[in-house]
């Protein structure tokens, strides 16, 4: 079949993905509906566009609007990554080579270079990795005190019982 861009929506508790046609119809797909149901305010969901190299030249503008968080706003926003193709994977491409190819892709495609700076800083696996790391720290700082309190309460009950 033909390749098409894929929009992954990552609620921090659920990884979900679905092949996506150019917006705005992609926001009506089941995965986006599921993400909205799980996270109606979009506060823990990260959108990730993959396969940007399959976007037709005439279809870039709507995708830039998605990446710029102007369609289906998410507090954590959207990222765009270019992963190795099946052929590149079968040629035993290293992670370093994949990262170099991704950087070269975003720096040479004029449609991506012309995007606003806030969109360009969200290109690449490294940017997504950094964002996920930061969110994990925030999540741990928020949830660990609750976990500790639950453990302390359970220990107290065991000691009394």
JSON list of C-alpha atoms in Angstrom, two decimals:
[
{"chain": "A", "resi": 1, "resn": "UNK", "atom": "CA", "xyz": [0.00, 0.00, 0.00]},
{"chain": "A", "resi": 2, "resn": "UNK", "atom": "CA", "xyz": [1.01, 3.61, -0.25]},
{"chain": "A", "resi": 3, "resn": "UNK", "atom": "CA", "xyz": [2.69, 5.32, 2.67]},
{"chain": "A", "resi": 4, "resn": "UNK", "atom": "CA", "xyz": [0.93, 8.15, 4.40]},
{"chain": "A", "resi": 5, "resn": "UNK", "atom": "CA", "xyz": [1.77, 10.35, 7.36]},
{"chain": "A", "resi": 6, "resn": "UNK", "atom": "CA", "xyz": [0.78, 8.93, 10.71]},
{"chain": "A", "resi": 7, "resn": "UNK", "atom": "CA", "xyz": [-0.42, 10.98, 13.64]},
{"chain": "A", "resi": 8, "resn": "UNK", "atom": "CA", "xyz": [0.36, 9.34, 16.97]},
{"chain": "A", "resi": 9, "resn": "UNK", "atom": "CA", "xyz": [-1.40, 10.74, 20.00]},
{"chain": "A", "resi": 10, "resn": "UNK", "atom": "CA", "xyz": [0.37, 9.86, 23.21]},
{"chain": "A", "resi": 11, "resn": "UNK", "atom": "CA", "xyz": [-1.61, 10.32, 26.39]},
{"chain": "A", "resi": 12, "resn": "UNK", "atom": "CA", "xyz": [1.15, 9.82, 28.93]},
{"chain": "A", "resi": 13, "resn": "UNK", "atom": "CA", "xyz": [-0.68, 6.73, 30.18]},
{"chain": "A", "resi": 14, "resn": "UNK", "atom": "CA", "xyz": [-1.59, 5.29, 26.76]},
{"chain": "A", "resi": 15, "resn": "UNK", "atom": "CA", "xyz": [0.30, 4.96, 23.49]},
{"chain": "A", "resi": 16, "resn": "UNK", "atom": "CA", "xyz": [-2.07, 5.11, 20.58]},
{"chain": "A", "resi": 17, "resn": "UNK", "atom": "CA", "xyz": [-1.55, 5.49, 16.84]},
{"chain": "A", "resi": 18, "resn": "UNK", "atom": "CA", "xyz": [-3.49, 5.34, 13.61]},
{"chain": "A", "resi": 19, "resn": "UNK", "atom": "CA", "xyz": [-2.66, 6.05, 9.98]},
{"chain": "A", "resi": 20, "resn": "UNK", "atom": "CA", "xyz": [-3.89, 9.52, 9.21]},
{"chain": "A", "resi": 21, "resn": "UNK", "atom": "CA", "xyz": [-5.00, 11.32, 6.08]},
{"chain": "A", "resi": 22, "resn": "UNK", "atom": "CA", "xyz": [-4.24, 15.04, 5.75]},
{"chain": "A", "resi": 23, "resn": "UNK", "atom": "CA", "xyz": [-6.05, 17.26, 8.23]},
{"chain": "A", "resi": 24, "resn": "UNK", "atom": "CA", "xyz": [-8.67, 18.30, 9.03]},
{"chain": "A", "resi": 25, "resn": "UNK", "atom": "CA", "xyz": [-10.15, 14.85, 8.50]},
{"chain": "A", "resi": 26, "resn": "UNK", "atom": "CA", "xyz": [-7.46, 13.24, 10.68]},
{"chain": "A", "resi": 27, "resn": "UNK", "atom": "CA", "xyz": [-8.89, 14.88, 13.79]},
{"chain": "A", "resi": 28, "resn": "UNK", "atom": "CA", "xyz": [-12.07, 12.88, 13.32]},
{"chain": "A", "resi": 29, "resn": "UNK", "atom": "CA", "xyz": [-10.29, 9.54, 13.34]},
{"chain": "A", "resi": 30, "resn": "UNK", "atom": "CA", "xyz": [-10.90, 7.04, 16.08]},
{"chain": "A", "resi": 31, "resn": "UNK", "atom": "CA", "xyz": [-7.54, 7.53, 17.76]},
{"chain": "A", "resi": 32, "resn": "UNK", "atom": "CA", "xyz": [-8.10, 11.24, 18.27]},
{"chain": "A", "resi": 33, "resn": "UNK", "atom": "CA", "xyz": [-11.60, 10.55, 19.59]},
{"chain": "A", "resi": 34, "resn": "UNK", "atom": "CA", "xyz": [-10.10, 8.00, 22.01]},
{"chain": "A", "resi": 35, "resn": "UNK", "atom": "CA", "xyz": [-7.47, 10.50, 23.14]},
{"chain": "A", "resi": 36, "resn": "UNK", "atom": "CA", "xyz": [-10.13, 13.15, 23.70]},
{"chain": "A", "resi": 37, "resn": "UNK", "atom": "CA", "xyz": [-12.21, 10.67, 25.71]},
{"chain": "A", "resi": 38, "resn": "UNK", "atom": "CA", "xyz": [-9.21, 9.73, 27.87]},
{"chain": "A", "resi": 39, "resn": "UNK", "atom": "CA", "xyz": [-7.91, 13.29, 28.17]},
{"chain": "A", "resi": 40, "resn": "UNK", "atom": "CA", "xyz": [-10.70, 15.77, 27.29]},
{"chain": "A", "resi": 41, "resn": "UNK", "atom": "CA", "xyz": [-8.67, 18.83, 28.22]},
{"chain": "A", "resi": 42, "resn": "UNK", "atom": "CA", "xyz": [-5.56, 17.64, 26.36]},
{"chain": "A", "resi": 43, "resn": "UNK", "atom": "CA", "xyz": [-3.37, 18.16, 29.41]},
{"chain": "A", "resi": 44, "resn": "UNK", "atom": "CA", "xyz": [-1.46, 14.85, 29.32]},
{"chain": "A", "resi": 45, "resn": "UNK", "atom": "CA", "xyz": [-1.49, 14.08, 25.62]},
{"chain": "A", "resi": 46, "resn": "UNK", "atom": "CA", "xyz": [1.41, 14.55, 23.21]},
{"chain": "A", "resi": 47, "resn": "UNK", "atom": "CA", "xyz": [0.78, 14.38, 19.47]},
{"chain": "A", "resi": 48, "resn": "UNK", "atom": "CA", "xyz": [3.51, 12.90, 17.28]},
{"chain": "A", "resi": 49, "resn": "UNK", "atom": "CA", "xyz": [3.50, 13.11, 13.48]},
{"chain": "A", "resi": 50, "resn": "UNK", "atom": "CA", "xyz": [5.58, 10.40, 11.86]},
{"chain": "A", "resi": 51, "resn": "UNK", "atom": "CA", "xyz": [6.43, 9.78, 8.21]},
{"chain": "A", "resi": 52, "resn": "UNK", "atom": "CA", "xyz": [6.60, 13.49, 7.35]},
{"chain": "A", "resi": 53, "resn": "UNK", "atom": "CA", "xyz": [8.52, 12.50, 4.22]},
{"chain": "A", "resi": 54, "resn": "UNK", "atom": "CA", "xyz": [5.27, 11.08, 2.81]},
{"chain": "A", "resi": 55, "resn": "UNK", "atom": "CA", "xyz": [3.39, 14.40, 2.96]},
{"chain": "A", "resi": 56, "resn": "UNK", "atom": "CA", "xyz": [2.64, 15.79, -0.48]},
{"chain": "A", "resi": 57, "resn": "UNK", "atom": "CA", "xyz": [4.00, 19.30, -1.08]},
{"chain": "A", "resi": 58, "resn": "UNK", "atom": "CA", "xyz": [0.47, 20.70, -1.38]},
{"chain": "A", "resi": 59, "resn": "UNK", "atom": "CA", "xyz": [-0.52, 19.20, 2.01]},
{"chain": "A", "resi": 60, "resn": "UNK", "atom": "CA", "xyz": [2.18, 20.74, 4.24]},
{"chain": "A", "resi": 61, "resn": "UNK", "atom": "CA", "xyz": [0.25, 23.80, 5.41]},
{"chain": "A", "resi": 62, "resn": "UNK", "atom": "CA", "xyz": [-2.51, 21.90, 7.25]},
{"chain": "A", "resi": 63, "resn": "UNK", "atom": "CA", "xyz": [0.12, 19.74, 8.95]},
{"chain": "A", "resi": 64, "resn": "UNK", "atom": "CA", "xyz": [2.06, 22.82, 10.04]},
{"chain": "A", "resi": 65, "resn": "UNK", "atom": "CA", "xyz": [-1.19, 24.06, 11.60]},
{"chain": "A", "resi": 66, "resn": "UNK", "atom": "CA", "xyz": [-1.45, 20.78, 13.52]},
{"chain": "A", "resi": 67, "resn": "UNK", "atom": "CA", "xyz": [2.20, 20.93, 14.58]},
{"chain": "A", "resi": 68, "resn": "UNK", "atom": "CA", "xyz": [1.71, 24.58, 15.57]},
{"chain": "A", "resi": 69, "resn": "UNK", "atom": "CA", "xyz": [-1.05, 23.38, 17.93]},
{"chain": "A", "resi": 70, "resn": "UNK", "atom": "CA", "xyz": [-3.75, 25.34, 16.11]},
{"chain": "A", "resi": 71, "resn": "UNK", "atom": "CA", "xyz": [-5.91, 22.25, 15.46]},
{"chain": "A", "resi": 72, "resn": "UNK", "atom": "CA", "xyz": [-6.99, 20.13, 18.44]},
{"chain": "A", "resi": 73, "resn": "UNK", "atom": "CA", "xyz": [-4.96, 22.02, 20.99]},
{"chain": "A", "resi": 74, "resn": "UNK", "atom": "CA", "xyz": [-2.87, 19.93, 23.34]},
{"chain": "A", "resi": 75, "resn": "UNK", "atom": "CA", "xyz": [-1.20, 21.50, 26.37]},
{"chain": "A", "resi": 76, "resn": "UNK", "atom": "CA", "xyz": [1.92, 19.44, 25.63]},
{"chain": "A", "resi": 77, "resn": "UNK", "atom": "CA", "xyz": [1.72, 20.09, 21.89]},
{"chain": "A", "resi": 78, "resn": "UNK", "atom": "CA", "xyz": [2.88, 18.09, 18.90]},
{"chain": "A", "resi": 79, "resn": "UNK", "atom": "CA", "xyz": [6.22, 16.74, 17.70]},
{"chain": "A", "resi": 80, "resn": "UNK", "atom": "CA", "xyz": [7.32, 15.58, 14.28]},
{"chain": "A", "resi": 81, "resn": "UNK", "atom": "CA", "xyz": [9.79, 12.74, 13.77]},
{"chain": "A", "resi": 82, "resn": "UNK", "atom": "CA", "xyz": [11.22, 11.05, 10.70]},
{"chain": "A", "resi": 83, "resn": "UNK", "atom": "CA", "xyz": [12.06, 7.44, 11.45]},
{"chain": "A", "resi": 84, "resn": "UNK", "atom": "CA", "xyz": [14.14, 5.23, 9.15]},
{"chain": "A", "resi": 85, "resn": "UNK", "atom": "CA", "xyz": [12.31, 3.65, 6.23]},
{"chain": "A", "resi": 86, "resn": "UNK", "atom": "CA", "xyz": [12.04, -0.14, 6.00]},
{"chain": "A", "resi": 87, "resn": "UNK", "atom": "CA", "xyz": [14.86, -0.10, 3.45]},
{"chain": "A", "resi": 88, "resn": "UNK", "atom": "CA", "xyz": [17.06, 1.96, 5.74]},
{"chain": "A", "resi": 89, "resn": "UNK", "atom": "CA", "xyz": [16.34, -0.40, 8.61]},
{"chain": "A", "resi": 90, "resn": "UNK", "atom": "CA", "xyz": [17.22, -3.44, 6.51]},
{"chain": "A", "resi": 91, "resn": "UNK", "atom": "CA", "xyz": [20.56, -1.82, 5.62]},
{"chain": "A", "resi": 92, "resn": "UNK", "atom": "CA", "xyz": [21.49, -1.89, 9.33]},
{"chain": "A", "resi": 93, "resn": "UNK", "atom": "CA", "xyz": [21.42, 1.90, 9.69]},
{"chain": "A", "resi": 94, "resn": "UNK", "atom": "CA", "xyz": [22.84, 2.93, 13.07]},
{"chain": "A", "resi": 95, "resn": "UNK", "atom": "CA", "xyz": [20.98, 5.20, 15.48]},
{"chain": "A", "resi": 96, "resn": "UNK", "atom": "CA", "xyz": [23.54, 7.92, 14.79]},
{"chain": "A", "resi": 97, "resn": "UNK", "atom": "CA", "xyz": [22.99, 7.62, 11.03]},
{"chain": "A", "resi": 98, "resn": "UNK", "atom": "CA", "xyz": [19.21, 7.73, 11.54]},
{"chain": "A", "resi": 99, "resn": "UNK", "atom": "CA", "xyz": [19.55, 10.87, 13.67]},
{"chain": "A", "resi": 100, "resn": "UNK", "atom": "CA", "xyz": [21.78, 12.52, 11.05]},
{"chain": "A", "resi": 101, "resn": "UNK", "atom": "CA", "xyz": [19.33, 11.63, 8.28]},
{"chain": "A", "resi": 102, "resn": "UNK", "atom": "CA", "xyz": [16.43, 13.04, 10.32]},
{"chain": "A", "resi": 103, "resn": "UNK", "atom": "CA", "xyz": [18.26, 16.33, 10.93]},
{"chain": "A", "resi": 104, "resn": "UNK", "atom": "CA", "xyz": [19.18, 16.54, 7.24]},
{"chain": "A", "resi": 105, "resn": "UNK", "atom": "CA", "xyz": [15.56, 15.91, 6.24]},
{"chain": "A", "resi": 106, "resn": "UNK", "atom": "CA", "xyz": [14.14, 18.72, 8.36]},
{"chain": "A", "resi": 107, "resn": "UNK", "atom": "CA", "xyz": [16.92, 21.15, 7.42]},
{"chain": "A", "resi": 108, "resn": "UNK", "atom": "CA", "xyz": [16.65, 20.59, 3.66]},
{"chain": "A", "resi": 109, "resn": "UNK", "atom": "CA", "xyz": [12.88, 20.37, 3.08]},
{"chain": "A", "resi": 110, "resn": "UNK", "atom": "CA", "xyz": [11.78, 23.98, 2.52]},
{"chain": "A", "resi": 111, "resn": "UNK", "atom": "CA", "xyz": [8.24, 23.25, 3.69]},
{"chain": "A", "resi": 112, "resn": "UNK", "atom": "CA", "xyz": [9.60, 22.32, 7.12]},
{"chain": "A", "resi": 113, "resn": "UNK", "atom": "CA", "xyz": [12.27, 25.04, 7.23]},
{"chain": "A", "resi": 114, "resn": "UNK", "atom": "CA", "xyz": [9.60, 27.71, 6.63]},
{"chain": "A", "resi": 115, "resn": "UNK", "atom": "CA", "xyz": [7.52, 26.63, 9.64]},
{"chain": "A", "resi": 116, "resn": "UNK", "atom": "CA", "xyz": [7.47, 28.94, 12.67]},
{"chain": "A", "resi": 117, "resn": "UNK", "atom": "CA", "xyz": [10.41, 28.56, 15.09]},
{"chain": "A", "resi": 118, "resn": "UNK", "atom": "CA", "xyz": [8.16, 27.09, 17.79]},
{"chain": "A", "resi": 119, "resn": "UNK", "atom": "CA", "xyz": [7.26, 24.29, 15.36]},
{"chain": "A", "resi": 120, "resn": "UNK", "atom": "CA", "xyz": [10.84, 23.72, 14.15]},
{"chain": "A", "resi": 121, "resn": "UNK", "atom": "CA", "xyz": [12.09, 23.22, 17.72]},
{"chain": "A", "resi": 122, "resn": "UNK", "atom": "CA", "xyz": [9.72, 20.23, 17.99]},
{"chain": "A", "resi": 123, "resn": "UNK", "atom": "CA", "xyz": [11.26, 18.34, 15.06]},
{"chain": "A", "resi": 124, "resn": "UNK", "atom": "CA", "xyz": [13.09, 15.13, 15.72]},
{"chain": "A", "resi": 125, "resn": "UNK", "atom": "CA", "xyz": [13.33, 12.19, 18.04]},
{"chain": "A", "resi": 126, "resn": "UNK", "atom": "CA", "xyz": [15.77, 14.09, 20.29]},
{"chain": "A", "resi": 127, "resn": "UNK", "atom": "CA", "xyz": [13.21, 16.86, 20.90]},
{"chain": "A", "resi": 128, "resn": "UNK", "atom": "CA", "xyz": [10.49, 14.30, 21.63]},
{"chain": "A", "resi": 129, "resn": "UNK", "atom": "CA", "xyz": [12.80, 12.34, 23.95]},
{"chain": "A", "resi": 130, "resn": "UNK", "atom": "CA", "xyz": [13.62, 15.52, 25.89]},
{"chain": "A", "resi": 131, "resn": "UNK", "atom": "CA", "xyz": [9.93, 16.45, 26.22]},
{"chain": "A", "resi": 132, "resn": "UNK", "atom": "CA", "xyz": [9.00, 12.96, 27.41]},
{"chain": "A", "resi": 133, "resn": "UNK", "atom": "CA", "xyz": [11.85, 13.01, 29.93]},
{"chain": "A", "resi": 134, "resn": "UNK", "atom": "CA", "xyz": [10.69, 16.33, 31.32]},
{"chain": "A", "resi": 135, "resn": "UNK", "atom": "CA", "xyz": [7.11, 15.10, 31.58]},
{"chain": "A", "resi": 136, "resn": "UNK", "atom": "CA", "xyz": [8.26, 11.94, 33.34]},
{"chain": "A", "resi": 137, "resn": "UNK", "atom": "CA", "xyz": [10.05, 14.04, 35.96]},
{"chain": "A", "resi": 138, "resn": "UNK", "atom": "CA", "xyz": [6.93, 16.17, 36.47]},
{"chain": "A", "resi": 139, "resn": "UNK", "atom": "CA", "xyz": [4.76, 13.05, 36.73]},
{"chain": "A", "resi": 140, "resn": "UNK", "atom": "CA", "xyz": [7.13, 11.44, 39.24]},
{"chain": "A", "resi": 141, "resn": "UNK", "atom": "CA", "xyz": [7.27, 14.59, 41.36]},
{"chain": "A", "resi": 142, "resn": "UNK", "atom": "CA", "xyz": [3.48, 14.77, 41.40]},
{"chain": "A", "resi": 143, "resn": "UNK", "atom": "CA", "xyz": [2.71, 11.09, 41.96]},
{"chain": "A", "resi": 144, "resn": "UNK", "atom": "CA", "xyz": [5.49, 9.80, 44.22]},
{"chain": "A", "resi": 145, "resn": "UNK", "atom": "CA", "xyz": [4.27, 11.66, 47.34]},
{"chain": "A", "resi": 146, "resn": "UNK", "atom": "CA", "xyz": [0.83, 10.06, 46.84]},
{"chain": "A", "resi": 147, "resn": "UNK", "atom": "CA", "xyz": [2.43, 6.63, 46.43]},
{"chain": "A", "resi": 148, "resn": "UNK", "atom": "CA", "xyz": [4.53, 7.13, 49.55]},
{"chain": "A", "resi": 149, "resn": "UNK", "atom": "CA", "xyz": [1.43, 8.14, 51.53]},
{"chain": "A", "resi": 150, "resn": "UNK", "atom": "CA", "xyz": [-0.40, 5.01, 50.36]},
{"chain": "A", "resi": 151, "resn": "UNK", "atom": "CA", "xyz": [2.54, 2.80, 51.30]},
{"chain": "A", "resi": 152, "resn": "UNK", "atom": "CA", "xyz": [2.83, 4.47, 54.73]},
{"chain": "A", "resi": 153, "resn": "UNK", "atom": "CA", "xyz": [-0.89, 3.91, 55.35]},
{"chain": "A", "resi": 154, "resn": "UNK", "atom": "CA", "xyz": [-0.64, 0.26, 54.30]},
{"chain": "A", "resi": 155, "resn": "UNK", "atom": "CA", "xyz": [2.37, -0.25, 56.58]},
{"chain": "A", "resi": 156, "resn": "UNK", "atom": "CA", "xyz": [0.53, 1.34, 59.49]},
{"chain": "A", "resi": 157, "resn": "UNK", "atom": "CA", "xyz": [-2.41, -1.02, 58.96]},
{"chain": "A", "resi": 158, "resn": "UNK", "atom": "CA", "xyz": [-0.09, -4.03, 58.85]},
{"chain": "A", "resi": 159, "resn": "UNK", "atom": "CA", "xyz": [1.58, -2.94, 62.07]},
{"chain": "A", "resi": 160, "resn": "UNK", "atom": "CA", "xyz": [-1.78, -2.51, 63.80]},
{"chain": "A", "resi": 161, "resn": "UNK", "atom": "CA", "xyz": [-3.21, -5.71, 62.46]}
]
